[in-house]
């Protein structure tokens, strides 16, 4: 069974540009999470989808970040316009049922560098 | 809100020696606790988890962790480390204390193995 995949693995963009990160969760997983790790800091929760609905987006840093989950399958995280402080590694994770805790499986991350 | 503290940023251990990585959490009730490991270029992999019951939990790769409520700790241990254990280790707690919510992570501990 395929794990969580993320695309691209690396992205280098100029300040002010737009970048879209993609996450494909494990098939059949209701929950999808986005996290971010800025260099030297802890991994921080951004948001949580249950199927196609945003369950918790309290960790989103500001309105330059927009997350979507089409049809409850893959998810995209768009940063527009990107700022220097957005640089970091963005992780996606997925887990099975929404009604109880199940192990979160993580993707390898997308390393975003904003110049 | 929950918080997780990993006081050691780096730990160096000789191959074959025992290991203990420290984790302290802040939460009123008994939280769901986890240890994850990230090897270079890989996503986070779950080593073990604690929800309730026996306070000594066994995980993969020969790791174990002990939940101590009185000390608000969940330290990770291994009796004899191997060079392949060199990685970054993260302690985490479910944000709300339970359910399918996102995770709050500590800052991570880099484990370096000396030959």
PDB file of C-alpha atoms in Angstrom:
ATOM      1  CA  UNK A   1       0.000   0.000   0.000  1.00  0.00           C
ATOM      2  CA  UNK A   2       1.345   3.412  -0.949  1.00  0.00           C
ATOM      3  CA  UNK A   3       2.122   5.807   1.862  1.00  0.00           C
ATOM      4  CA  UNK A   4       1.470   9.514   2.067  1.00  0.00           C
ATOM      5  CA  UNK A   5       3.071  11.289  -0.866  1.00  0.00           C
ATOM      6  CA  UNK A   6       3.905  14.953  -1.244  1.00  0.00           C
ATOM      7  CA  UNK A   7       4.822  17.000  -4.260  1.00  0.00           C
ATOM      8  CA  UNK A   8       7.167  18.681  -4.920  1.00  0.00           C
ATOM      9  CA  UNK A   9       9.921  17.487  -2.628  1.00  0.00           C
ATOM     10  CA  UNK A  10      11.657  20.862  -2.920  1.00  0.00           C
ATOM     11  CA  UNK A  11      10.532  24.270  -4.083  1.00  0.00           C
ATOM     12  CA  UNK A  12      12.549  27.456  -4.368  1.00  0.00           C
ATOM     13  CA  UNK A  13      10.615  30.636  -5.127  1.00  0.00           C
ATOM     14  CA  UNK A  14      11.046  34.380  -4.923  1.00  0.00           C
ATOM     15  CA  UNK A  15       9.282  36.461  -2.329  1.00  0.00           C
ATOM     16  CA  UNK A  16       5.891  37.511  -3.630  1.00  0.00           C
ATOM     17  CA  UNK A  17       5.399  34.463  -5.823  1.00  0.00           C
ATOM     18  CA  UNK A  18       2.784  31.771  -5.366  1.00  0.00           C
ATOM     19  CA  UNK A  19       3.467  28.156  -4.538  1.00  0.00           C
ATOM     20  CA  UNK A  20       1.114  25.203  -4.308  1.00  0.00           C
ATOM     21  CA  UNK A  21       2.021  22.103  -2.353  1.00  0.00           C
ATOM     22  CA  UNK A  22       0.193  18.845  -2.875  1.00  0.00           C
ATOM     23  CA  UNK A  23      -0.466  15.940  -0.561  1.00  0.00           C
ATOM     24  CA  UNK A  24      -1.921  12.565  -1.468  1.00  0.00           C
ATOM     25  CA  UNK A  25      -3.004  10.706   1.671  1.00  0.00           C
ATOM     26  CA  UNK A  26      -3.282   6.988   2.107  1.00  0.00           C
ATOM     27  CA  UNK A  27      -6.368   5.783   0.275  1.00  0.00           C
ATOM     28  CA  UNK A  28      -9.437   5.635   2.497  1.00  0.00           C
ATOM     29  CA  UNK A  29      -8.070   7.904   5.211  1.00  0.00           C
ATOM     30  CA  UNK A  30     -10.674  10.406   6.393  1.00  0.00           C
ATOM     31  CA  UNK A  31      -8.242  12.660   8.240  1.00  0.00           C
ATOM     32  CA  UNK A  32      -5.616  14.789   6.565  1.00  0.00           C
ATOM     33  CA  UNK A  33      -3.284  17.124   8.434  1.00  0.00           C
ATOM     34  CA  UNK A  34      -0.789  19.784   7.436  1.00  0.00           C
ATOM     35  CA  UNK A  35       2.179  20.693   9.601  1.00  0.00           C
ATOM     36  CA  UNK A  36       5.143  23.010   9.136  1.00  0.00           C
ATOM     37  CA  UNK A  37       8.623  23.067  10.558  1.00  0.00           C
ATOM     38  CA  UNK A  38      10.544  26.294  10.363  1.00  0.00           C
ATOM     39  CA  UNK A  39      14.300  25.869  10.806  1.00  0.00           C
ATOM     40  CA  UNK A  40      15.280  25.511  14.432  1.00  0.00           C
ATOM     41  CA  UNK A  41      11.702  25.319  15.622  1.00  0.00           C
ATOM     42  CA  UNK A  42       9.259  22.581  16.446  1.00  0.00           C
ATOM     43  CA  UNK A  43       6.869  20.974  13.973  1.00  0.00           C
ATOM     44  CA  UNK A  44       3.694  23.035  14.157  1.00  0.00           C
ATOM     45  CA  UNK A  45       0.147  22.001  13.346  1.00  0.00           C
ATOM     46  CA  UNK A  46      -1.497  24.020  10.576  1.00  0.00           C
ATOM     47  CA  UNK A  47      -4.859  22.412   9.925  1.00  0.00           C
ATOM     48  CA  UNK A  48      -6.942  19.262   9.920  1.00  0.00           C
ATOM     49  CA  UNK A  49      -9.407  18.045   7.296  1.00  0.00           C
ATOM     50  CA  UNK A  50     -12.053  15.443   7.923  1.00  0.00           C
ATOM     51  CA  UNK A  51     -12.887  14.241   4.444  1.00  0.00           C
ATOM     52  CA  UNK A  52     -13.377  17.488   2.484  1.00  0.00           C
ATOM     53  CA  UNK A  53     -14.253  19.684   5.482  1.00  0.00           C
ATOM     54  CA  UNK A  54     -11.866  21.780   7.543  1.00  0.00           C
ATOM     55  CA  UNK A  55     -12.161  20.455  11.082  1.00  0.00           C
ATOM     56  CA  UNK A  56      -9.556  22.718  12.647  1.00  0.00           C
ATOM     57  CA  UNK A  57      -7.599  25.467  10.918  1.00  0.00           C
ATOM     58  CA  UNK A  58      -6.485  27.258  14.061  1.00  0.00           C
ATOM     59  CA  UNK A  59      -2.823  26.740  13.214  1.00  0.00           C
ATOM     60  CA  UNK A  60      -2.886  28.521   9.860  1.00  0.00           C
ATOM     61  CA  UNK A  61      -0.526  31.489  10.236  1.00  0.00           C
ATOM     62  CA  UNK A  62      -2.452  34.041   8.151  1.00  0.00           C
ATOM     63  CA  UNK A  63      -4.734  34.477   5.171  1.00  0.00           C
ATOM     64  CA  UNK A  64      -1.885  34.048   2.687  1.00  0.00           C
ATOM     65  CA  UNK A  65      -2.295  30.322   3.259  1.00  0.00           C
ATOM     66  CA  UNK A  66      -5.190  28.487   1.628  1.00  0.00           C
ATOM     67  CA  UNK A  67      -5.784  24.775   1.997  1.00  0.00           C
ATOM     68  CA  UNK A  68      -8.246  22.666   0.082  1.00  0.00           C
ATOM     69  CA  UNK A  69      -9.128  19.031  -0.074  1.00  0.00           C
ATOM     70  CA  UNK A  70     -10.893  18.106  -3.243  1.00  0.00           C
ATOM     71  CA  UNK A  71     -13.569  15.439  -2.859  1.00  0.00           C
ATOM     72  CA  UNK A  72     -11.987  14.256   0.344  1.00  0.00           C
ATOM     73  CA  UNK A  73      -8.975  12.873  -1.487  1.00  0.00           C
ATOM     74  CA  UNK A  74      -5.793  14.834  -2.146  1.00  0.00           C
ATOM     75  CA  UNK A  75      -5.109  18.219  -0.599  1.00  0.00           C
ATOM     76  CA  UNK A  76      -3.326  21.359  -1.723  1.00  0.00           C
ATOM     77  CA  UNK A  77      -1.773  24.101   0.339  1.00  0.00           C
ATOM     78  CA  UNK A  78      -1.280  27.361  -1.504  1.00  0.00           C
ATOM     79  CA  UNK A  79       0.861  30.203  -0.253  1.00  0.00           C
ATOM     80  CA  UNK A  80       0.122  33.514  -1.970  1.00  0.00           C
ATOM     81  CA  UNK A  81       2.101  35.714  -1.888  1.00  0.00           C
ATOM     82  CA  UNK A  82       5.013  33.915  -0.279  1.00  0.00           C
ATOM     83  CA  UNK A  83       7.139  35.708   2.321  1.00  0.00           C
ATOM     84  CA  UNK A  84      10.630  34.906   3.593  1.00  0.00           C
ATOM     85  CA  UNK A  85       9.278  33.561   6.888  1.00  0.00           C
ATOM     86  CA  UNK A  86       7.258  30.917   5.040  1.00  0.00           C
ATOM     87  CA  UNK A  87      10.419  28.948   4.365  1.00  0.00           C
ATOM     88  CA  UNK A  88      10.459  25.576   6.041  1.00  0.00           C
ATOM     89  CA  UNK A  89       9.427  21.976   5.617  1.00  0.00           C
ATOM     90  CA  UNK A  90       5.735  21.303   5.139  1.00  0.00           C
ATOM     91  CA  UNK A  91       4.546  17.879   6.231  1.00  0.00           C
ATOM     92  CA  UNK A  92       1.298  16.188   5.423  1.00  0.00           C
ATOM     93  CA  UNK A  93      -0.146  13.305   7.430  1.00  0.00           C
ATOM     94  CA  UNK A  94      -3.253  11.172   7.201  1.00  0.00           C
ATOM     95  CA  UNK A  95      -5.139   8.807   9.468  1.00  0.00           C
ATOM     96  CA  UNK A  96      -8.200   6.634   9.202  1.00  0.00           C
ATOM     97  CA  UNK A  97     -11.468   7.264  11.010  1.00  0.00           C
ATOM     98  CA  UNK A  98     -12.379  10.707  12.270  1.00  0.00           C
ATOM     99  CA  UNK A  99     -14.238   9.526  15.362  1.00  0.00           C
ATOM    100  CA  UNK A 100     -11.297   8.145  17.323  1.00  0.00           C
ATOM    101  CA  UNK A 101      -7.553   8.414  17.421  1.00  0.00           C
ATOM    102  CA  UNK A 102      -5.690   6.469  14.788  1.00  0.00           C
ATOM    103  CA  UNK A 103      -2.015   6.598  13.933  1.00  0.00           C
ATOM    104  CA  UNK A 104      -1.029   9.520  11.744  1.00  0.00           C
ATOM    105  CA  UNK A 105       1.152   8.511   8.811  1.00  0.00           C
ATOM    106  CA  UNK A 106       3.468  11.229   7.599  1.00  0.00           C
ATOM    107  CA  UNK A 107       4.734  12.072   4.168  1.00  0.00           C
ATOM    108  CA  UNK A 108       8.396  12.959   3.507  1.00  0.00           C
ATOM    109  CA  UNK A 109       7.650  16.671   3.441  1.00  0.00           C
ATOM    110  CA  UNK A 110       8.103  19.513   0.977  1.00  0.00           C
ATOM    111  CA  UNK A 111      11.036  21.799   1.620  1.00  0.00           C
ATOM    112  CA  UNK A 112      10.048  25.358   0.680  1.00  0.00           C
ATOM    113  CA  UNK A 113      12.661  28.048   0.320  1.00  0.00           C
ATOM    114  CA  UNK A 114      11.538  31.629  -0.231  1.00  0.00           C
ATOM    115  CA  UNK A 115      14.307  33.952  -1.440  1.00  0.00           C
TER     116      UNK A 115
ATOM    117  CA  UNK B   1      -3.088  24.364  25.597  1.00  0.00           C
ATOM    118  CA  UNK B   2      -0.811  21.379  25.571  1.00  0.00           C
ATOM    119  CA  UNK B   3       2.928  21.804  25.272  1.00  0.00           C
ATOM    120  CA  UNK B   4       5.794  19.379  24.913  1.00  0.00           C
ATOM    121  CA  UNK B   5       9.361  19.971  26.056  1.00  0.00           C
ATOM    122  CA  UNK B   6      12.356  18.032  24.871  1.00  0.00           C
ATOM    123  CA  UNK B   7      15.212  19.569  26.851  1.00  0.00           C
ATOM    124  CA  UNK B   8      18.044  17.979  24.875  1.00  0.00           C
ATOM    125  CA  UNK B   9      18.630  19.295  21.359  1.00  0.00           C
ATOM    126  CA  UNK B  10      21.529  16.902  20.715  1.00  0.00           C
ATOM    127  CA  UNK B  11      22.552  13.690  22.417  1.00  0.00           C
ATOM    128  CA  UNK B  12      25.674  11.685  21.608  1.00  0.00           C
ATOM    129  CA  UNK B  13      25.814   8.031  22.568  1.00  0.00           C
ATOM    130  CA  UNK B  14      28.337   5.312  21.820  1.00  0.00           C
ATOM    131  CA  UNK B  15      27.120   2.376  19.795  1.00  0.00           C
ATOM    132  CA  UNK B  16      25.973  -0.365  22.135  1.00  0.00           C
ATOM    133  CA  UNK B  17      25.323   2.022  25.005  1.00  0.00           C
ATOM    134  CA  UNK B  18      21.917   2.651  26.530  1.00  0.00           C
ATOM    135  CA  UNK B  19      19.804   5.647  25.574  1.00  0.00           C
ATOM    136  CA  UNK B  20      17.227   7.808  27.280  1.00  0.00           C
ATOM    137  CA  UNK B  21      15.566  10.765  25.561  1.00  0.00           C
ATOM    138  CA  UNK B  22      13.561  13.071  27.767  1.00  0.00           C
ATOM    139  CA  UNK B  23      10.091  14.430  27.161  1.00  0.00           C
ATOM    140  CA  UNK B  24       7.860  16.481  29.442  1.00  0.00           C
ATOM    141  CA  UNK B  25       4.333  17.506  28.601  1.00  0.00           C
ATOM    142  CA  UNK B  26       1.870  19.999  29.938  1.00  0.00           C
ATOM    143  CA  UNK B  27      -1.753  18.899  30.061  1.00  0.00           C
ATOM    144  CA  UNK B  28      -4.369  18.621  32.816  1.00  0.00           C
ATOM    145  CA  UNK B  29      -5.646  15.124  32.137  1.00  0.00           C
ATOM    146  CA  UNK B  30      -3.900  12.072  30.730  1.00  0.00           C
ATOM    147  CA  UNK B  31      -2.968  12.915  27.180  1.00  0.00           C
ATOM    148  CA  UNK B  32      -2.326  10.703  24.184  1.00  0.00           C
ATOM    149  CA  UNK B  33       1.489  10.627  23.885  1.00  0.00           C
ATOM    150  CA  UNK B  34       3.737   9.599  21.034  1.00  0.00           C
ATOM    151  CA  UNK B  35       7.336   9.257  19.984  1.00  0.00           C
ATOM    152  CA  UNK B  36       8.208   9.673  16.322  1.00  0.00           C
ATOM    153  CA  UNK B  37      11.542   9.272  14.560  1.00  0.00           C
ATOM    154  CA  UNK B  38      12.714  10.999  11.403  1.00  0.00           C
ATOM    155  CA  UNK B  39      15.676   9.684   9.472  1.00  0.00           C
ATOM    156  CA  UNK B  40      17.283  11.934   6.850  1.00  0.00           C
ATOM    157  CA  UNK B  41      15.089  12.290   3.762  1.00  0.00           C
ATOM    158  CA  UNK B  42      12.250  10.348   5.337  1.00  0.00           C
ATOM    159  CA  UNK B  43       8.897  11.223   6.824  1.00  0.00           C
ATOM    160  CA  UNK B  44       8.141  10.815  10.498  1.00  0.00           C
ATOM    161  CA  UNK B  45       7.661   7.243  11.643  1.00  0.00           C
ATOM    162  CA  UNK B  46       5.731   6.314  14.766  1.00  0.00           C
ATOM    163  CA  UNK B  47       7.868   4.465  17.320  1.00  0.00           C
ATOM    164  CA  UNK B  48       5.273   4.008  20.039  1.00  0.00           C
ATOM    165  CA  UNK B  49       2.222   5.556  21.687  1.00  0.00           C
ATOM    166  CA  UNK B  50       0.539   5.752  25.063  1.00  0.00           C
ATOM    167  CA  UNK B  51      -3.194   6.208  25.520  1.00  0.00           C
ATOM    168  CA  UNK B  52      -3.940   4.494  28.839  1.00  0.00           C
ATOM    169  CA  UNK B  53      -3.236   1.341  30.815  1.00  0.00           C
ATOM    170  CA  UNK B  54       0.248  -0.042  31.351  1.00  0.00           C
ATOM    171  CA  UNK B  55       2.591   2.887  31.784  1.00  0.00           C
ATOM    172  CA  UNK B  56       5.507   1.085  30.143  1.00  0.00           C
ATOM    173  CA  UNK B  57       4.900   0.820  26.420  1.00  0.00           C
ATOM    174  CA  UNK B  58       6.895  -1.128  23.896  1.00  0.00           C
ATOM    175  CA  UNK B  59       7.488   0.131  20.399  1.00  0.00           C
ATOM    176  CA  UNK B  60       9.252  -0.787  17.229  1.00  0.00           C
ATOM    177  CA  UNK B  61      13.019  -1.108  16.759  1.00  0.00           C
ATOM    178  CA  UNK B  62      13.542  -2.111  20.398  1.00  0.00           C
ATOM    179  CA  UNK B  63      12.366   1.197  21.895  1.00  0.00           C
ATOM    180  CA  UNK B  64      10.229   1.594  24.975  1.00  0.00           C
ATOM    181  CA  UNK B  65       8.811   4.566  26.871  1.00  0.00           C
ATOM    182  CA  UNK B  66       7.475   5.050  30.358  1.00  0.00           C
ATOM    183  CA  UNK B  67       4.597   7.372  31.226  1.00  0.00           C
ATOM    184  CA  UNK B  68       5.043   8.983  34.633  1.00  0.00           C
ATOM    185  CA  UNK B  69       2.064  11.086  35.584  1.00  0.00           C
ATOM    186  CA  UNK B  70       3.700  12.509  38.723  1.00  0.00           C
ATOM    187  CA  UNK B  71       6.568  13.890  36.647  1.00  0.00           C
ATOM    188  CA  UNK B  72       4.540  14.710  33.511  1.00  0.00           C
ATOM    189  CA  UNK B  73       7.132  12.758  31.582  1.00  0.00           C
ATOM    190  CA  UNK B  74       7.223  10.241  28.778  1.00  0.00           C
ATOM    191  CA  UNK B  75      10.884   9.357  28.309  1.00  0.00           C
ATOM    192  CA  UNK B  76      12.074   7.137  25.488  1.00  0.00           C
ATOM    193  CA  UNK B  77      14.616   4.406  26.172  1.00  0.00           C
ATOM    194  CA  UNK B  78      16.625   1.777  24.374  1.00  0.00           C
ATOM    195  CA  UNK B  79      19.010  -0.618  26.131  1.00  0.00           C
ATOM    196  CA  UNK B  80      21.579  -0.767  23.332  1.00  0.00           C
ATOM    197  CA  UNK B  81      21.721   1.643  20.402  1.00  0.00           C
ATOM    198  CA  UNK B  82      22.797   0.789  16.877  1.00  0.00           C
ATOM    199  CA  UNK B  83      24.389   3.119  14.345  1.00  0.00           C
ATOM    200  CA  UNK B  84      21.115   3.014  12.384  1.00  0.00           C
ATOM    201  CA  UNK B  85      19.334   4.716  15.305  1.00  0.00           C
ATOM    202  CA  UNK B  86      21.011   8.005  14.412  1.00  0.00           C
ATOM    203  CA  UNK B  87      18.072  10.274  13.572  1.00  0.00           C
ATOM    204  CA  UNK B  88      15.903  13.009  15.013  1.00  0.00           C
ATOM    205  CA  UNK B  89      13.337  12.005  17.620  1.00  0.00           C
ATOM    206  CA  UNK B  90      10.128  13.855  18.391  1.00  0.00           C
ATOM    207  CA  UNK B  91       7.797  13.591  21.335  1.00  0.00           C
ATOM    208  CA  UNK B  92       4.200  14.632  20.632  1.00  0.00           C
ATOM    209  CA  UNK B  93       0.789  14.906  22.241  1.00  0.00           C
ATOM    210  CA  UNK B  94      -2.672  15.119  20.666  1.00  0.00           C
ATOM    211  CA  UNK B  95      -3.727  18.773  20.743  1.00  0.00           C
ATOM    212  CA  UNK B  96      -7.014  18.316  22.481  1.00  0.00           C
ATOM    213  CA  UNK B  97      -5.833  15.476  24.670  1.00  0.00           C
ATOM    214  CA  UNK B  98      -7.681  12.855  22.656  1.00  0.00           C
ATOM    215  CA  UNK B  99      -9.591  12.158  19.510  1.00  0.00           C
ATOM    216  CA  UNK B 100      -8.426  12.526  15.943  1.00  0.00           C
ATOM    217  CA  UNK B 101      -6.981  16.007  16.396  1.00  0.00           C
ATOM    218  CA  UNK B 102      -3.622  17.234  15.233  1.00  0.00           C
ATOM    219  CA  UNK B 103      -0.436  16.837  17.230  1.00  0.00           C
ATOM    220  CA  UNK B 104       1.679  19.219  19.283  1.00  0.00           C
ATOM    221  CA  UNK B 105       5.377  18.372  18.957  1.00  0.00           C
ATOM    222  CA  UNK B 106       8.470  19.028  20.961  1.00  0.00           C
ATOM    223  CA  UNK B 107      11.449  20.633  19.249  1.00  0.00           C
ATOM    224  CA  UNK B 108      13.104  17.281  18.639  1.00  0.00           C
ATOM    225  CA  UNK B 109      16.331  15.640  19.799  1.00  0.00           C
ATOM    226  CA  UNK B 110      19.132  14.797  17.381  1.00  0.00           C
ATOM    227  CA  UNK B 111      20.696  11.469  18.283  1.00  0.00           C
ATOM    228  CA  UNK B 112      24.315  11.033  17.244  1.00  0.00           C
ATOM    229  CA  UNK B 113      25.907   7.608  17.486  1.00  0.00           C
ATOM    230  CA  UNK B 114      29.642   7.340  18.068  1.00  0.00           C
ATOM    231  CA  UNK B 115      31.408   4.216  16.800  1.00  0.00           C
TER     232      UNK B 115
END
